[in-house]
């Protein structure tokens, strides 16, 4: 049953001989015979083209290679059906364990994860924790990072702080209850970052204004539109917190189009430092996620389970780093 | 032999049942029984974290998925041994064909590619052509793109044009012969871009100056150092052509550190447009590679060969796009 890939036995033998010639198969066989594992980890992330996930995957593959494991990576494009299909591919390719940045936002949507674990395939979640799923998760302190960024803005005098981007709800969000309900149906990271934003406003006694929270589909273009709309308000924001690179470049387009300069006219803080952010003029104040470490720790957790360790699943939270550069200043007047 | 992944038959059955539950295995089996292929493409690129390759992989996976093929991606990190090991993994995982951005720079280094093709696994090269390897290659017009960029600079009056980065030679390069010899031992794309730079200088009757060509290891930090060194010359460059994103951000660091403003003090053109380049102030003039189309066409060529087509191998060259923004101006004096 595992041999369905090729019809011709001769071709099969030739392929195996070629793999052996490449120095791989003999080792792989020797390893698997002695240990009973295929020495391959499967990874499903939202989009390998996102620099954040590219860094995480690099951390995973460096750590797994050091333990003699190969890594197979698939992208789900935040689509639950694609995520399930990708997990099927990985099981079919006989991976020993799976690392997953899941698009699931509810226990019901996460059934496929439980099913894989039920048949003995260890799964470790990365970047996104999932309540009611009994798997390890390795994440960063999204809520704290967001709260600290907003506190920094409040400390220099900002009270009108825009949030790009927020929940991916298709309905407008007017009340706090609607906002939290929309957040609960959003990706865990998005929800956590929004909660951190609200925490900081609450602590400072600032009422949240739904006009300052982007709601809807998340692309650079929609971020630009949302920021532009905020900047046209009678009482526009004096600062923006951008929760991803595309949100930041979108917001920057809107700031430029409105003829504004940062940090004089508007302060900016973004998630996910990049080499571009440091060479902007002025350079951007950013929240740096420890992507390599996130990937490495996730791989370590998975490898430990593959080797037979079976501790209670837990959520490991890594600290982000706040990099102050030149995009925050007190609001005008 | 194909079943070595797991020791316990019960576990194997449970895994297969789980994969079936996920809706994958039944389809995969049905497909493979009827066609004799596993419907999986293997891809080896230099670094999936590089936005260029991330775009190419997206193009490959979108096109292959539309034909019912899954895609497995591995990174070689420009290391030939890793590249060979990755191809071994892919053969072991029974892929139907392989797409490769090879780190090989000579026929001798490309032996593993010929070996895979010799056993009937189609291989299509992407981004980098390889002489003496009888495989399809899908590339962009690197030499023309580079020549056009330098011509644009010459047309507005520049004659001192720096090139970041050049050949990865460990020896200094003083003569044209040494330069071309170093280029011949560099990655095909790097070599082509350098040749385009020389073409444009030749056409304008400008002698090349080895002090204006970065030679050595290619990182953002070395690009910054090389650019800084050029800017300290008694007769510094008035323009820089940067052949990758990291070369551009490195060069920008050096320009800032020298207290220079672009485009007034120095003109800049870079390869690989990004959303950041468009929001820089002033926005950067960039060469955009058609990454998605590059990936899509590569997948189309490979799928055609998997389906049994067997035309003479050829090099398909796609056109890049020159995006004029605000980082080019006539030189001062």
Coordinates of C-alpha atoms in Angstrom, one line a residue, chain A:
Chain A
X1 CA 0.0 0.0 0.0
X2 CA 2.9 2.4 0.7
X3 CA 4.3 1.7 -2.7
X4 CA 1.6 3.1 -4.9
X5 CA 3.8 5.9 -6.2
X6 CA 5.2 4.2 -9.3
X7 CA 3.8 1.4 -11.5
X8 CA 7.0 0.0 -12.9
X9 CA 9.1 -2.0 -10.4
X10 CA 12.2 -1.4 -12.6
X11 CA 11.7 2.3 -12.4
X12 CA 11.3 2.0 -8.6
X13 CA 14.6 0.2 -8.3
X14 CA 16.3 2.8 -10.5
X15 CA 14.9 5.6 -8.4
X16 CA 16.0 4.0 -5.1
X17 CA 19.5 3.3 -6.6
X18 CA 19.7 7.0 -7.6
X19 CA 18.6 8.1 -4.1
X20 CA 21.3 5.8 -2.7
X21 CA 23.8 7.2 -5.0
X22 CA 22.9 10.7 -3.7
X23 CA 24.0 9.3 -0.3
X24 CA 20.6 9.7 1.2
X25 CA 18.7 6.4 1.1
X26 CA 21.3 4.2 2.7
X27 CA 21.5 6.4 5.7
X28 CA 17.7 6.9 5.9
X29 CA 17.2 3.1 5.8
X30 CA 19.9 2.4 8.4
X31 CA 18.4 5.1 10.7
X32 CA 14.8 3.9 10.3
X33 CA 15.6 0.2 10.8
X34 CA 17.3 1.0 14.0
X35 CA 14.8 3.5 15.4
X36 CA 11.5 2.9 13.7
X37 CA 11.1 6.5 12.6
X38 CA 11.4 8.1 9.1
X39 CA 13.3 11.1 10.4
X40 CA 11.1 13.6 8.6
X41 CA 9.1 16.4 10.3
X42 CA 6.2 18.0 8.5
X43 CA 5.4 21.6 8.9
X44 CA 2.2 23.5 7.8
X45 CA 2.4 27.3 8.0
X46 CA 0.0 30.0 6.7
X47 CA 2.4 31.3 4.1
X48 CA 6.0 30.5 3.6
X49 CA 6.3 33.7 1.7
X50 CA 5.7 35.7 4.9
X51 CA 9.1 36.6 6.3
X52 CA 7.9 35.8 9.8
X53 CA 7.1 32.2 8.8
X54 CA 10.2 31.9 6.7
X55 CA 12.2 32.7 9.8
X56 CA 10.3 30.2 11.9
X57 CA 10.8 27.5 9.3
X58 CA 14.5 28.3 9.2
X59 CA 14.6 27.8 13.0
X60 CA 12.7 24.5 12.7
X61 CA 14.9 23.1 9.9
X62 CA 18.2 24.1 11.5
X63 CA 17.2 22.4 14.7
X64 CA 15.7 19.3 13.1
X65 CA 18.7 18.8 10.8
X66 CA 21.0 18.9 13.8
X67 CA 19.1 15.9 15.1
X68 CA 19.2 14.2 11.7
X69 CA 15.6 15.0 10.7
X70 CA 14.6 16.4 7.3
X71 CA 11.8 18.9 7.1
X72 CA 8.9 19.1 4.7
X73 CA 7.1 22.4 4.6
X74 CA 3.6 23.1 3.2
X75 CA 1.6 26.4 3.1
X76 CA -2.1 26.5 3.9
X77 CA -2.7 30.1 2.9
X78 CA -4.9 30.5 6.0
X79 CA -7.4 28.1 4.4
X80 CA -8.7 25.3 6.7
X81 CA -9.4 22.9 3.8
X82 CA -5.9 23.4 2.5
X83 CA -4.5 22.9 6.0
X84 CA -6.3 19.6 6.3
X85 CA -5.2 18.5 2.8
X86 CA -1.6 19.4 3.8
X87 CA -1.8 17.3 6.9
X88 CA -3.0 14.4 4.8
X89 CA 0.0 14.8 2.5
X90 CA 2.3 14.8 5.4
X91 CA 0.8 11.7 6.9
X92 CA 1.0 10.1 3.5
X93 CA 4.7 11.0 3.3
X94 CA 5.2 9.2 6.6
X95 CA 6.4 12.2 8.7
X96 CA 7.2 11.4 12.3
X97 CA 5.5 14.5 13.7
X98 CA 3.8 17.7 12.6
X99 CA 4.3 21.4 13.4
X100 CA 1.3 23.5 12.6
X101 CA 0.4 27.2 12.5
X102 CA -3.3 26.4 12.3
X103 CA -5.9 28.6 10.6
X104 CA -8.5 27.0 13.1
X105 CA -10.2 29.5 15.4
X106 CA -12.5 27.1 17.3
X107 CA -12.3 23.6 18.8
X108 CA -14.7 22.4 16.1
X109 CA -12.3 23.6 13.3
X110 CA -9.4 21.9 15.1
X111 CA -10.8 18.4 14.9
X112 CA -8.2 17.3 12.3
X113 CA -5.4 18.1 14.8
X114 CA -6.9 15.9 17.5
X115 CA -7.4 13.1 14.9
X116 CA -3.7 13.2 14.0
X117 CA -2.7 13.0 17.6
X118 CA -5.2 10.2 18.3
X119 CA -3.3 8.0 15.9
X120 CA 0.0 8.7 17.6
X121 CA 1.4 11.4 15.4
X122 CA 2.8 14.1 17.7
X123 CA 1.7 17.7 16.8
X124 CA 3.1 20.9 18.2
X125 CA 1.4 24.2 17.4
X126 CA 3.6 27.2 16.6
X127 CA 2.8 30.9 16.7
X128 CA -0.9 30.2 17.6
X129 CA -2.2 28.5 20.7
X130 CA -5.6 26.8 20.4
X131 CA -7.9 26.4 23.4
X132 CA -9.3 22.9 24.0
X133 CA -6.5 21.3 21.9
X134 CA -4.3 19.2 24.1
X135 CA -1.1 19.9 22.1
X136 CA 2.1 21.8 23.0
X137 CA 2.1 25.3 21.6
X138 CA 5.1 27.6 21.3
X139 CA 4.1 31.3 20.9
X140 CA 5.3 34.8 21.6
X141 CA 3.8 37.2 24.1
X142 CA 1.5 38.9 21.5
X143 CA -0.8 40.4 24.1
X144 CA 2.0 41.9 26.2
X145 CA 3.9 43.1 23.2
X146 CA 0.9 44.9 21.9
X147 CA 0.1 46.4 25.3
X148 CA 3.7 47.6 25.8
X149 CA 3.7 49.3 22.4
X150 CA 0.4 51.1 23.1
X151 CA 1.7 52.1 26.6
X152 CA 4.7 53.6 25.0
X153 CA 2.5 55.7 22.8
X154 CA 0.2 56.7 25.7
X155 CA 3.3 57.6 27.8
X156 CA 4.3 60.3 25.3
X157 CA 0.8 61.7 25.2
X158 CA -1.2 59.8 22.5
X159 CA -4.9 59.1 23.2
X160 CA -6.1 58.6 19.6
X161 CA -4.3 55.4 18.6
X162 CA -5.4 53.5 15.4
X163 CA -5.1 49.7 15.2
X164 CA -4.2 48.2 11.8
X165 CA -5.2 45.4 11.4
X166 CA -7.9 44.1 13.7
X167 CA -10.5 41.2 13.6
X168 CA -11.3 39.8 10.2
X169 CA -15.0 40.1 10.8
X170 CA -17.2 40.8 7.8
X171 CA -19.6 42.9 9.9
X172 CA -18.9 46.3 11.3
X173 CA -18.0 46.3 15.0
X174 CA -19.5 49.1 17.1
X175 CA -19.6 47.9 20.7
X176 CA -17.0 46.3 22.9
X177 CA -19.0 43.1 23.0
X178 CA -19.1 42.9 19.2
X179 CA -15.4 43.6 19.1
X180 CA -14.5 40.8 21.6
X181 CA -16.9 38.4 19.8
X182 CA -15.2 39.2 16.4
X183 CA -11.8 38.8 18.1
X184 CA -12.8 35.4 19.4
X185 CA -13.5 34.3 15.8
X186 CA -10.1 35.7 14.6
X187 CA -6.7 34.1 14.5
X188 CA -5.2 33.7 18.0
X189 CA -2.4 36.1 17.3
X190 CA -4.7 38.8 15.9
X191 CA -7.1 38.4 18.9
X192 CA -4.2 38.6 21.4
X193 CA -2.8 41.7 19.8
X194 CA -6.2 43.4 19.9
X195 CA -6.6 42.4 23.6
X196 CA -3.2 43.9 24.4
X197 CA -4.3 47.1 22.7
X198 CA -7.5 47.2 24.7
X199 CA -5.6 46.4 28.0
X200 CA -3.4 49.5 27.5
X201 CA -6.4 51.7 26.7
X202 CA -8.3 50.4 29.7
X203 CA -5.3 50.9 32.1
X204 CA -5.1 54.5 30.9
X205 CA -8.8 55.1 31.1
X206 CA -9.2 55.7 27.3
X207 CA -12.4 54.5 25.8
X208 CA -11.9 52.4 22.6
X209 CA -13.3 54.0 19.4
X210 CA -14.5 51.5 16.8
X211 CA -13.5 54.0 14.1
X212 CA -9.9 53.5 15.0
X213 CA -9.9 49.7 14.6
X214 CA -9.6 48.2 11.1
X215 CA -12.1 45.4 10.6
X216 CA -12.1 43.1 7.6
X217 CA -9.9 41.4 5.0
X218 CA -6.2 41.8 5.7
X219 CA -4.1 42.9 2.7
X220 CA -1.7 45.8 2.2
X221 CA -4.3 47.6 0.1
X222 CA -7.1 47.2 2.7
X223 CA -4.7 48.4 5.4
X224 CA -3.9 51.5 3.3
X225 CA -7.7 52.1 2.8
X226 CA -8.4 51.6 6.5
X227 CA -5.6 53.9 7.6
X228 CA -6.7 56.6 5.0
X229 CA -10.2 56.4 6.4
X230 CA -9.0 56.9 9.9
X231 CA -6.8 59.9 8.9
X232 CA -9.9 61.6 7.3
X233 CA -11.8 61.4 10.6
X234 CA -12.7 64.8 12.2
X235 CA -10.6 63.5 15.2
X236 CA -8.0 61.4 13.4
X237 CA -5.5 59.1 15.2
X238 CA -2.1 60.6 16.2
X239 CA -0.5 57.2 16.2
X240 CA -0.9 53.8 14.5
X241 CA -0.1 50.3 15.8
X242 CA 0.4 48.0 12.7
X243 CA 0.3 44.3 13.5
X244 CA 2.2 43.0 10.5
X245 CA 4.6 44.1 7.8
X246 CA 1.9 44.5 5.1
X247 CA -0.2 46.5 7.6
X248 CA 2.7 48.8 8.1
X249 CA 3.5 49.3 4.4
X250 CA -0.2 49.9 3.8
X251 CA -0.4 52.4 6.6
X252 CA 2.7 54.2 5.3
X253 CA 1.1 54.6 1.9
X254 CA -1.9 56.3 3.5
X255 CA 0.3 58.5 5.6
X256 CA 2.3 59.6 2.5
X257 CA -0.9 60.1 0.5
X258 CA -2.3 62.3 3.2
X259 CA 0.9 64.4 3.1
X260 CA 1.8 63.6 6.6
X261 CA 5.3 63.0 8.0
X262 CA 6.2 60.5 10.8
X263 CA 6.9 60.9 13.6
X264 CA 6.0 64.6 13.6
X265 CA 2.4 64.3 12.3
X266 CA 1.8 60.7 13.3
X267 CA 3.7 58.0 15.3
X268 CA 4.1 54.5 14.0
X269 CA 4.9 51.2 15.7
X270 CA 4.9 47.8 13.8
X271 CA 5.1 44.1 14.4
X272 CA 7.9 42.0 12.8
X273 CA 11.2 43.9 12.4
X274 CA 12.8 43.7 8.9
X275 CA 16.0 45.0 7.5
X276 CA 13.9 47.5 5.5
X277 CA 12.3 49.0 8.7
X278 CA 15.8 49.9 9.9
X279 CA 16.8 51.7 6.7
X280 CA 13.5 53.8 6.5
X281 CA 14.1 57.5 7.0
X282 CA 13.3 57.9 9.9
X283 CA 13.9 54.3 10.9
X284 CA 10.8 52.5 12.3
X285 CA 10.2 51.5 15.9
X286 CA 9.3 47.8 15.7
X287 CA 8.4 44.7 17.7
X288 CA 10.8 41.9 16.9
X289 CA 9.6 38.4 17.2
X290 CA 12.3 35.8 18.0
X291 CA 11.4 33.8 14.9
X292 CA 14.5 31.5 14.8
X293 CA 14.1 30.7 18.5
X294 CA 10.4 30.1 18.1
X295 CA 11.1 27.6 15.3
X296 CA 13.9 26.0 17.2
X297 CA 12.0 25.5 20.4
X298 CA 9.0 24.1 18.5
X299 CA 11.2 21.6 16.8
X300 CA 12.8 20.6 20.2
X301 CA 9.4 20.0 21.7
X302 CA 8.3 17.9 18.7
X303 CA 11.6 15.9 18.7
X304 CA 11.2 15.2 22.4
X305 CA 7.8 13.7 21.8
X306 CA 8.9 11.7 18.8
X307 CA 11.7 10.2 21.1
X308 CA 8.9 9.1 23.4
X309 CA 8.7 11.8 26.0
X310 CA 5.1 12.5 27.0
X311 CA 4.8 15.4 29.4
X312 CA 1.5 17.3 29.9
X313 CA 1.0 19.6 26.9
X314 CA 1.7 23.2 27.7
X315 CA 1.9 26.7 26.1
X316 CA 5.5 28.0 25.9
X317 CA 5.6 31.8 25.6
X318 CA 8.7 33.6 24.3
X319 CA 9.4 37.2 24.8
X320 CA 9.4 39.7 21.9
X321 CA 11.8 42.6 21.8
X322 CA 10.7 46.2 21.5
X323 CA 13.2 48.1 19.2
X324 CA 13.0 51.8 19.7
X325 CA 14.1 53.7 16.6
X326 CA 12.7 56.9 15.2
X327 CA 9.0 56.7 14.5
X328 CA 7.5 57.7 17.8
X329 CA 7.1 61.3 19.0
X330 CA 4.6 63.2 21.2
X331 CA 1.4 64.2 19.3
X332 CA 1.2 67.7 18.0
X333 CA -0.4 70.4 20.2

